[in-house]
Amino acid sequence: MAFSWQQLHDIEAHYGDSFYILDSNQFQNNYHEFIGAFRQIYPHSNIAYSYKTNYIPRIGQHVQRLGGYAEVVSRMEYDLARRIGVPPDRIIFNGPYKSPDDLELALCAGSIVNLDSLREATLAVEVMHRYSDRKMLVGLRCNLDIGNNTISRFGFNIENEGEELNTVFQLLTSVENCVIGGFHCHFSASDKSPASYAMRTKRLLALSATYFKGQPPKFINLGGGYFSKMSPELRKQFTITIATYQEYAEAIATPVAAMFPSATGPELIMEPGSALTADVMQFVAKVIDLRHIRGRSIALVSGSIHNIKPTLHAKNMPMQVVSSNDSAQAGGVIDIVGYTCMEHDCLHTGYEGALSAGDFVCFPNVGAYTVVMKPPFIRPMPAILAYDANSAVMEVIKHRETGADVFATYVF
């Protein structure tokens, strides 16, 4: 999405001097491309969109319309999915902490609840006993060695002969109205390599063959964590290979299709978040002031590092300058800094080019985790707008927060 200075200036007049812009068309393109790569190999594949990555309701509505699941990890996200019209049986409830009330609500409604621990399994069984006339669908999150020297804290341990998994499987199969739908895994691996996903798939397929004898499970869920599309400028800052949708599909869907060549195989579920959203939003901030301090040139803007880098990583996010062309410009090497009082608040280090107060800096590739992790630190959350390139219509989908919003739950 490219906008002129005048367009951004007009938006500023209505919504403030910083804002996000969502490209809904790009999100839908990513969705079709991602699931298309999998369905070409294994037609019974589907997406469960990770709400925690970006829970803008508009995105959830797109997923619902496109036939995907809502993947949620909290009651807040579950309630959001229901509010925007997602049927309970199209919600997958993950996460390590589900309260007894959460479990009762989701299980009784017919959602897929992926259990994470023996505690959750025990609570789920209590719900099943109370509502013995209802079938309740669960999955089991598996904790396995993916070879990156990291011991995950999530899921049932399948190593050491799988004693923990055996225990919970036996517990659940003893409950008449419990349906164990399949296995789930999700890991945060730094390389996000297709080979790692191929290994996870192999392990879940082996588990399915062991525990679901005679018939396939309802689903095999490979979780999320996939690389997104990214610009060459961002890609070159990684020291590892950035995998594509097609490479993930070949690693995951190929062995599933080999084991289940007919249409009666399990549903293959992926839970992408960043892979679908990272490149569908941009953040726009106005250049407020330029200064030169002890050999360092800095440009103060109306945004902060929290608007574009929620994990505060050191990489430079891609940035474009949209110039007003009507004032004196500074040149050379300039650090783009934020409005907070923290020294680390630098949005972009070492920008080389002309810059003026009144210009706008635009950061694409900020659709993942930014709006959900942005704290109300110093300034509230800016507005979020949706742009439709086909109709050239700009629509507000989240109003700019005010101080009243931030302090609404405090007692004065």
Tab-separated table of C-alpha atoms in Angstrom:
chain	number	residue	atom	x	y	z
A	1	MET	CA	0.000	0.000	0.000
A	2	ALA	CA	1.497	3.305	-1.072
A	3	PHE	CA	-0.065	6.633	-0.194
A	4	SER	CA	0.764	10.229	-1.060
A	5	TRP	CA	1.710	12.805	1.546
A	6	GLN	CA	-1.625	14.552	1.001
A	7	GLN	CA	-3.567	11.323	1.612
A	8	LEU	CA	-1.689	10.710	4.850
A	9	HIS	CA	-2.120	14.345	5.869
A	10	ASP	CA	-5.880	14.047	5.328
A	11	ILE	CA	-5.997	10.872	7.432
A	12	GLU	CA	-4.044	12.647	10.176
A	13	ALA	CA	-6.656	15.407	10.270
A	14	HIS	CA	-9.342	12.858	11.169
A	15	TYR	CA	-7.526	10.169	13.140
A	16	GLY	CA	-4.360	11.649	14.639
A	17	ASP	CA	-0.705	11.837	13.703
A	18	SER	CA	-0.065	8.078	13.911
A	19	PHE	CA	-2.224	5.168	12.773
A	20	TYR	CA	-2.256	1.646	11.390
A	21	ILE	CA	-3.609	0.720	7.970
A	22	LEU	CA	-4.852	-2.805	7.286
A	23	ASP	CA	-4.831	-4.190	3.741
A	24	SER	CA	-7.725	-6.658	3.835
A	25	ASN	CA	-7.092	-7.795	0.274
A	26	GLN	CA	-3.534	-8.811	1.129
A	27	PHE	CA	-4.741	-10.812	4.108
A	28	GLN	CA	-7.212	-12.709	1.952
A	29	ASN	CA	-4.542	-13.297	-0.697
A	30	ASN	CA	-2.205	-14.712	1.954
A	31	TYR	CA	-4.977	-16.927	3.293
A	32	HIS	CA	-5.773	-18.391	-0.132
A	33	GLU	CA	-2.103	-18.855	-0.994
A	34	PHE	CA	-1.259	-20.557	2.308
A	35	ILE	CA	-4.153	-23.012	2.346
A	36	GLY	CA	-3.922	-23.535	-1.402
A	37	ALA	CA	-0.354	-24.814	-1.056
A	38	PHE	CA	-1.530	-27.439	1.451
A	39	ARG	CA	-4.730	-28.455	-0.340
A	40	GLN	CA	-2.854	-29.042	-3.557
A	41	ILE	CA	-1.091	-31.887	-1.736
A	42	TYR	CA	-3.705	-32.888	0.868
A	43	PRO	CA	-7.190	-31.540	0.081
A	44	HIS	CA	-8.532	-32.087	3.610
A	45	SER	CA	-6.430	-29.233	5.029
A	46	ASN	CA	-7.664	-26.175	6.879
A	47	ILE	CA	-6.530	-23.039	8.683
A	48	ALA	CA	-7.237	-22.191	12.309
A	49	TYR	CA	-6.284	-18.533	12.481
A	50	SER	CA	-4.312	-17.539	15.580
A	51	TYR	CA	-6.310	-14.751	17.235
A	52	LYS	CA	-3.502	-13.914	19.660
A	53	THR	CA	-1.331	-12.728	16.763
A	54	ASN	CA	-3.777	-10.043	15.708
A	55	TYR	CA	-7.309	-10.076	17.072
A	56	ILE	CA	-8.698	-7.224	15.000
A	57	PRO	CA	-12.337	-8.297	14.549
A	58	ARG	CA	-12.231	-7.553	10.821
A	59	ILE	CA	-9.551	-10.205	10.344
A	60	GLY	CA	-11.552	-12.751	12.312
A	61	GLN	CA	-14.560	-12.004	10.116
A	62	HIS	CA	-12.487	-12.634	6.986
A	63	VAL	CA	-11.387	-16.007	8.376
A	64	GLN	CA	-14.954	-16.958	9.214
A	65	ARG	CA	-16.128	-16.044	5.713
A	66	LEU	CA	-13.255	-17.985	4.142
A	67	GLY	CA	-14.144	-21.162	6.059
A	68	GLY	CA	-11.336	-21.284	8.618
A	69	TYR	CA	-11.383	-21.966	12.335
A	70	ALA	CA	-10.800	-19.423	15.081
A	71	GLU	CA	-7.836	-20.536	17.221
A	72	VAL	CA	-8.055	-18.863	20.627
A	73	VAL	CA	-6.041	-19.074	23.841
A	74	SER	CA	-8.217	-17.142	26.281
A	75	ARG	CA	-11.814	-16.513	27.260
A	76	MET	CA	-11.417	-12.980	25.909
A	77	GLU	CA	-10.556	-14.319	22.466
A	78	TYR	CA	-13.233	-17.024	22.687
A	79	ASP	CA	-15.882	-14.412	23.449
A	80	LEU	CA	-14.625	-12.261	20.574
A	81	ALA	CA	-14.954	-15.153	18.131
A	82	ARG	CA	-18.520	-15.772	19.271
A	83	ARG	CA	-19.351	-12.067	19.092
A	84	ILE	CA	-18.319	-11.806	15.444
A	85	GLY	CA	-20.406	-14.843	14.557
A	86	VAL	CA	-18.038	-17.815	14.675
A	87	PRO	CA	-20.042	-20.968	15.532
A	88	PRO	CA	-18.741	-22.778	18.628
A	89	ASP	CA	-17.775	-25.859	16.600
A	90	ARG	CA	-15.453	-23.670	14.485
A	91	ILE	CA	-13.427	-22.559	17.523
A	92	ILE	CA	-10.288	-24.335	18.718
A	93	PHE	CA	-9.435	-23.461	22.323
A	94	ASN	CA	-5.703	-23.776	23.066
A	95	GLY	CA	-3.414	-22.384	25.741
A	96	PRO	CA	-1.983	-23.530	29.091
A	97	TYR	CA	-4.546	-21.823	31.310
A	98	LYS	CA	-8.242	-22.462	30.906
A	99	SER	CA	-10.353	-21.893	33.993
A	100	PRO	CA	-13.024	-24.422	34.996
A	101	ASP	CA	-15.645	-22.014	33.649
A	102	ASP	CA	-13.762	-21.693	30.345
A	103	LEU	CA	-13.614	-25.456	29.942
A	104	GLU	CA	-17.291	-25.902	30.777
A	105	LEU	CA	-18.362	-23.189	28.333
A	106	ALA	CA	-16.257	-24.432	25.423
A	107	LEU	CA	-16.868	-28.144	25.934
A	108	CYS	CA	-20.615	-27.776	26.362
A	109	ALA	CA	-20.822	-25.503	23.322
A	110	GLY	CA	-19.120	-28.096	21.118
A	111	SER	CA	-15.781	-26.382	20.535
A	112	ILE	CA	-12.536	-28.320	20.107
A	113	VAL	CA	-10.604	-28.004	23.366
A	114	ASN	CA	-6.937	-28.945	23.102
A	115	LEU	CA	-5.943	-30.011	26.601
A	116	ASP	CA	-2.491	-28.975	27.786
A	117	SER	CA	-2.004	-30.744	31.108
A	118	LEU	CA	-3.319	-33.408	33.461
A	119	ARG	CA	-4.921	-30.628	35.503
A	120	GLU	CA	-6.966	-29.548	32.493
A	121	ALA	CA	-7.829	-33.131	31.607
A	122	THR	CA	-9.098	-33.740	35.136
A	123	LEU	CA	-11.218	-30.586	35.052
A	124	ALA	CA	-12.565	-31.559	31.623
A	125	VAL	CA	-13.587	-34.980	32.907
A	126	GLU	CA	-15.508	-33.324	35.736
A	127	VAL	CA	-17.422	-31.282	33.149
A	128	MET	CA	-18.108	-34.405	31.097
A	129	HIS	CA	-19.528	-36.204	34.124
A	130	ARG	CA	-21.840	-33.264	34.891
A	131	TYR	CA	-23.131	-33.202	31.310
A	132	SER	CA	-23.064	-36.883	30.496
A	133	ASP	CA	-25.726	-36.524	27.805
A	134	ARG	CA	-23.417	-34.396	25.585
A	135	LYS	CA	-20.516	-35.533	23.452
A	136	MET	CA	-17.442	-33.377	24.097
A	137	LEU	CA	-14.505	-33.059	21.718
A	138	VAL	CA	-10.925	-32.687	22.918
A	139	GLY	CA	-7.451	-32.800	21.447
A	140	LEU	CA	-4.190	-33.469	23.239
A	141	ARG	CA	-1.235	-31.139	22.937
A	142	CYS	CA	1.995	-33.107	22.690
A	143	ASN	CA	5.391	-32.154	24.052
A	144	LEU	CA	8.166	-33.716	22.002
A	145	ASP	CA	11.822	-33.201	21.253
A	146	ILE	CA	12.128	-31.092	18.096
A	147	GLY	CA	15.912	-31.015	18.258
A	148	ASN	CA	16.557	-27.341	19.047
A	149	ASN	CA	17.836	-27.881	22.614
A	150	THR	CA	14.709	-26.254	23.996
A	151	ILE	CA	12.436	-28.022	26.452
A	152	SER	CA	8.949	-26.685	25.899
A	153	ARG	CA	6.761	-26.159	28.947
A	154	PHE	CA	3.558	-27.014	27.077
A	155	GLY	CA	1.650	-30.213	26.446
A	156	PHE	CA	1.872	-33.884	27.443
A	157	ASN	CA	5.302	-35.465	27.389
A	158	ILE	CA	5.501	-38.200	24.756
A	159	GLU	CA	9.138	-39.038	25.457
A	160	ASN	CA	10.215	-41.742	27.971
A	161	GLU	CA	7.657	-44.174	26.523
A	162	GLY	CA	4.947	-41.538	26.748
A	163	GLU	CA	3.828	-42.352	30.288
A	164	GLU	CA	2.138	-38.973	30.745
A	165	LEU	CA	0.292	-39.223	27.438
A	166	ASN	CA	-0.729	-42.815	28.221
A	167	THR	CA	-2.159	-41.704	31.558
A	168	VAL	CA	-4.303	-38.926	30.152
A	169	PHE	CA	-5.416	-41.007	27.165
A	170	GLN	CA	-6.621	-43.770	29.449
A	171	LEU	CA	-8.376	-41.245	31.699
A	172	LEU	CA	-10.295	-39.695	28.807
A	173	THR	CA	-11.180	-42.928	27.029
A	174	SER	CA	-12.814	-44.125	30.241
A	175	VAL	CA	-15.380	-41.321	29.928
A	176	GLU	CA	-18.238	-42.392	27.676
A	177	ASN	CA	-19.129	-38.953	26.298
A	178	CYS	CA	-15.536	-37.895	25.608
A	179	VAL	CA	-14.316	-37.841	22.016
A	180	ILE	CA	-10.546	-37.580	21.607
A	181	GLY	CA	-10.291	-35.922	18.236
A	182	GLY	CA	-6.551	-36.033	17.676
A	183	PHE	CA	-3.172	-34.613	18.533
A	184	HIS	CA	-1.870	-31.059	18.498
A	185	CYS	CA	1.573	-29.518	18.823
A	186	HIS	CA	2.973	-26.017	18.721
A	187	PHE	CA	6.580	-24.968	19.275
A	188	SER	CA	8.591	-21.781	19.034
A	189	ALA	CA	11.647	-22.752	16.996
A	190	SER	CA	14.059	-20.009	15.983
A	191	ASP	CA	14.788	-21.444	12.531
A	192	LYS	CA	11.136	-22.272	11.706
A	193	SER	CA	12.510	-24.764	9.224
A	194	PRO	CA	10.364	-27.040	7.057
A	195	ALA	CA	12.531	-29.934	8.258
A	196	SER	CA	11.413	-29.252	11.825
A	197	TYR	CA	7.774	-29.341	10.735
A	198	ALA	CA	8.368	-32.554	8.810
A	199	MET	CA	9.729	-34.138	11.977
A	200	ARG	CA	6.753	-32.948	14.051
A	201	THR	CA	4.372	-34.303	11.444
A	202	LYS	CA	6.112	-37.667	11.453
A	203	ARG	CA	5.838	-37.885	15.235
A	204	LEU	CA	2.137	-36.958	15.307
A	205	LEU	CA	1.386	-39.438	12.548
A	206	ALA	CA	3.150	-42.161	14.513
A	207	LEU	CA	1.176	-41.277	17.625
A	208	SER	CA	-2.053	-41.341	15.637
A	209	ALA	CA	-1.250	-44.810	14.325
A	210	THR	CA	-0.547	-46.017	17.860
A	211	TYR	CA	-3.534	-44.508	19.661
A	212	PHE	CA	-6.193	-44.465	16.926
A	213	LYS	CA	-6.067	-48.071	15.838
A	214	GLY	CA	-8.411	-49.114	13.081
A	215	GLN	CA	-9.549	-45.621	12.118
A	216	PRO	CA	-7.879	-42.239	11.654
A	217	PRO	CA	-8.264	-39.406	14.151
A	218	LYS	CA	-10.584	-36.528	13.368
A	219	PHE	CA	-7.665	-34.135	13.040
A	220	ILE	CA	-3.915	-33.678	13.178
A	221	ASN	CA	-2.995	-30.149	14.240
A	222	LEU	CA	0.520	-28.834	13.520
A	223	GLY	CA	0.089	-25.484	15.259
A	224	GLY	CA	1.721	-22.293	14.012
A	225	GLY	CA	5.060	-20.499	13.999
A	226	TYR	CA	5.568	-20.268	10.233
A	227	PHE	CA	7.577	-17.555	8.539
A	228	SER	CA	5.640	-14.786	6.852
A	229	LYS	CA	6.356	-13.123	3.565
A	230	MET	CA	8.890	-10.351	3.910
A	231	SER	CA	10.690	-7.784	1.834
A	232	PRO	CA	14.269	-8.358	0.637
A	233	GLU	CA	15.376	-5.603	3.036
A	234	LEU	CA	14.070	-7.544	6.016
A	235	ARG	CA	14.943	-10.987	4.688
A	236	LYS	CA	18.638	-10.161	4.350
A	237	GLN	CA	18.848	-9.396	8.083
A	238	PHE	CA	18.244	-13.068	8.885
A	239	THR	CA	21.127	-15.530	8.939
A	240	ILE	CA	18.809	-18.460	8.206
A	241	THR	CA	16.723	-19.414	5.199
A	242	ILE	CA	13.212	-17.973	5.149
A	243	ALA	CA	10.825	-20.778	4.206
A	244	THR	CA	7.853	-20.288	1.896
A	245	TYR	CA	4.260	-21.455	2.212
A	246	GLN	CA	4.946	-24.101	-0.431
A	247	GLU	CA	7.945	-25.472	1.438
A	248	TYR	CA	5.909	-25.809	4.634
A	249	ALA	CA	3.130	-27.536	2.711
A	250	GLU	CA	5.528	-30.031	1.168
A	251	ALA	CA	7.061	-30.810	4.574
A	252	ILE	CA	3.746	-31.274	6.364
A	253	ALA	CA	1.089	-32.289	3.865
A	254	THR	CA	3.193	-34.772	1.880
A	255	PRO	CA	3.616	-37.361	4.674
A	256	VAL	CA	-0.025	-36.922	5.707
A	257	ALA	CA	-1.185	-37.562	2.155
A	258	ALA	CA	1.075	-40.613	1.967
A	259	MET	CA	-0.464	-42.131	5.098
A	260	PHE	CA	-4.032	-41.116	4.233
A	261	PRO	CA	-4.383	-41.186	0.442
A	262	SER	CA	-8.196	-41.348	0.495
A	263	ALA	CA	-10.752	-38.690	1.348
A	264	THR	CA	-11.424	-40.367	4.695
A	265	GLY	CA	-8.217	-39.152	6.319
A	266	PRO	CA	-8.090	-36.690	9.225
A	267	GLU	CA	-8.443	-32.967	8.824
A	268	LEU	CA	-4.971	-31.437	8.683
A	269	ILE	CA	-5.049	-28.189	10.658
A	270	MET	CA	-2.453	-25.438	10.720
A	271	GLU	CA	-2.630	-22.439	13.045
A	272	PRO	CA	-0.824	-19.601	11.246
A	273	GLY	CA	-0.802	-16.107	12.686
A	274	SER	CA	2.243	-14.113	11.577
A	275	ALA	CA	2.356	-16.033	8.296
A	276	LEU	CA	-0.953	-14.444	7.325
A	277	THR	CA	-0.800	-11.051	9.012
A	278	ALA	CA	2.783	-9.781	9.166
A	279	ASP	CA	2.705	-8.069	5.777
A	280	VAL	CA	-0.928	-6.912	5.797
A	281	MET	CA	-0.533	-3.859	8.031
A	282	GLN	CA	1.597	-0.765	8.049
A	283	PHE	CA	2.176	1.797	10.755
A	284	VAL	CA	2.338	5.473	9.831
A	285	ALA	CA	3.843	8.156	12.085
A	286	LYS	CA	4.564	11.830	11.537
A	287	VAL	CA	8.034	13.317	11.838
A	288	ILE	CA	7.782	15.863	14.652
A	289	ASP	CA	11.304	17.221	15.006
A	290	LEU	CA	14.894	16.728	13.873
A	291	ARG	CA	17.885	17.259	16.145
A	292	HIS	CA	21.645	16.858	16.077
A	293	ILE	CA	23.143	15.847	19.446
A	294	ARG	CA	26.876	15.150	19.954
A	295	GLY	CA	27.345	13.796	16.470
A	296	ARG	CA	24.086	11.882	16.356
A	297	SER	CA	21.199	12.940	14.116
A	298	ILE	CA	17.767	11.935	15.362
A	299	ALA	CA	14.231	12.360	14.111
A	300	LEU	CA	11.425	12.311	16.678
A	301	VAL	CA	8.219	10.718	15.370
A	302	SER	CA	4.717	10.280	16.762
A	303	GLY	CA	5.120	6.533	17.240
A	304	SER	CA	7.254	4.259	19.374
A	305	ILE	CA	9.163	1.009	19.102
A	306	HIS	CA	6.130	-0.681	20.682
A	307	ASN	CA	4.058	0.170	17.609
A	308	ILE	CA	6.269	-1.805	15.239
A	309	LYS	CA	8.495	-4.187	17.229
A	310	PRO	CA	6.535	-5.735	20.099
A	311	THR	CA	9.428	-8.029	21.059
A	312	LEU	CA	11.913	-5.123	20.919
A	313	HIS	CA	14.206	-7.019	18.546
A	314	ALA	CA	17.244	-5.344	16.989
A	315	LYS	CA	16.342	-5.732	13.314
A	316	ASN	CA	15.499	-2.665	11.263
A	317	MET	CA	11.952	-2.953	9.986
A	318	PRO	CA	11.493	-1.777	6.390
A	319	MET	CA	10.594	1.911	6.239
A	320	GLN	CA	9.484	4.373	3.578
A	321	VAL	CA	9.478	8.145	3.899
A	322	VAL	CA	6.599	10.090	2.368
A	323	SER	CA	7.866	13.629	2.048
A	324	SER	CA	5.906	16.889	2.204
A	325	ASN	CA	8.580	18.504	-0.002
A	326	ASP	CA	7.880	21.963	1.393
A	327	SER	CA	10.453	22.469	4.120
A	328	ALA	CA	14.173	22.304	4.706
A	329	GLN	CA	15.384	18.708	4.749
A	330	ALA	CA	18.034	17.048	6.875
A	331	GLY	CA	20.307	14.518	5.242
A	332	GLY	CA	22.912	11.973	6.243
A	333	VAL	CA	22.469	9.135	8.707
A	334	ILE	CA	19.470	9.595	10.989
A	335	ASP	CA	18.006	7.484	13.806
A	336	ILE	CA	14.199	7.461	13.864
A	337	VAL	CA	13.228	7.658	17.550
A	338	GLY	CA	9.939	7.403	19.415
A	339	TYR	CA	7.944	9.564	21.780
A	340	THR	CA	8.640	7.608	24.969
A	341	CYS	CA	11.184	8.536	27.614
A	342	MET	CA	13.191	5.351	27.091
A	343	GLU	CA	16.614	5.434	25.430
A	344	HIS	CA	15.927	2.160	23.604
A	345	ASP	CA	12.911	3.648	21.829
A	346	CYS	CA	14.407	3.658	18.343
A	347	LEU	CA	12.132	2.602	15.498
A	348	HIS	CA	14.830	2.552	12.813
A	349	THR	CA	18.583	2.906	13.151
A	350	GLY	CA	20.764	4.536	10.535
A	351	TYR	CA	18.266	5.801	7.975
A	352	GLU	CA	20.158	7.366	5.098
A	353	GLY	CA	18.329	10.029	3.147
A	354	ALA	CA	16.513	13.327	3.338
A	355	LEU	CA	13.936	13.922	6.043
A	356	SER	CA	11.841	16.873	7.196
A	357	ALA	CA	9.522	17.717	10.037
A	358	GLY	CA	6.036	17.089	8.691
A	359	ASP	CA	7.063	14.058	6.646
A	360	PHE	CA	5.525	10.666	7.364
A	361	VAL	CA	7.434	7.457	7.979
A	362	CYS	CA	5.628	4.253	6.993
A	363	PHE	CA	6.525	0.844	8.370
A	364	PRO	CA	5.047	-2.094	6.473
A	365	ASN	CA	5.236	-5.671	7.773
A	366	VAL	CA	3.904	-4.821	11.244
A	367	GLY	CA	0.712	-6.931	11.295
A	368	ALA	CA	1.902	-9.567	13.770
A	369	TYR	CA	1.597	-8.991	17.548
A	370	THR	CA	1.839	-5.199	17.326
A	371	VAL	CA	-1.778	-4.293	18.067
A	372	VAL	CA	-2.165	-7.009	20.712
A	373	MET	CA	1.059	-6.248	22.595
A	374	LYS	CA	1.185	-2.448	22.330
A	375	PRO	CA	1.088	-1.139	25.930
A	376	PRO	CA	-0.700	2.086	26.906
A	377	PHE	CA	2.705	3.492	27.786
A	378	ILE	CA	2.897	7.294	27.464
A	379	ARG	CA	0.290	7.410	24.667
A	380	PRO	CA	-2.832	5.290	24.072
A	381	MET	CA	-3.338	3.041	21.060
A	382	PRO	CA	-3.712	4.844	17.708
A	383	ALA	CA	-6.549	4.265	15.278
A	384	ILE	CA	-6.641	1.324	12.883
A	385	LEU	CA	-7.989	1.859	9.375
A	386	ALA	CA	-8.823	-0.669	6.671
A	387	TYR	CA	-8.064	0.171	3.064
A	388	ASP	CA	-9.704	-1.504	0.085
A	389	ALA	CA	-7.533	-0.955	-2.969
A	390	ASN	CA	-10.313	-2.085	-5.297
A	391	SER	CA	-12.717	0.642	-4.175
A	392	ALA	CA	-10.097	3.059	-2.790
A	393	VAL	CA	-12.188	3.250	0.398
A	394	MET	CA	-10.563	3.913	3.772
A	395	GLU	CA	-12.614	2.768	6.772
A	396	VAL	CA	-11.951	3.091	10.488
A	397	ILE	CA	-12.076	-0.325	12.185
A	398	LYS	CA	-10.682	0.744	15.576
A	399	HIS	CA	-11.059	4.217	16.966
A	400	ARG	CA	-8.078	5.989	18.433
A	401	GLU	CA	-7.992	5.361	22.169
A	402	THR	CA	-8.190	8.247	24.588
A	403	GLY	CA	-7.072	8.733	28.147
A	404	ALA	CA	-10.652	8.006	29.191
A	405	ASP	CA	-10.390	4.555	27.588
A	406	VAL	CA	-7.115	3.809	29.380
A	407	PHE	CA	-8.420	4.830	32.807
A	408	ALA	CA	-11.975	3.510	32.428
A	409	THR	CA	-11.420	0.544	34.761
A	410	TYR	CA	-9.637	2.475	37.503
A	411	VAL	CA	-11.508	3.568	40.615
A	412	PHE	CA	-11.216	7.287	41.294
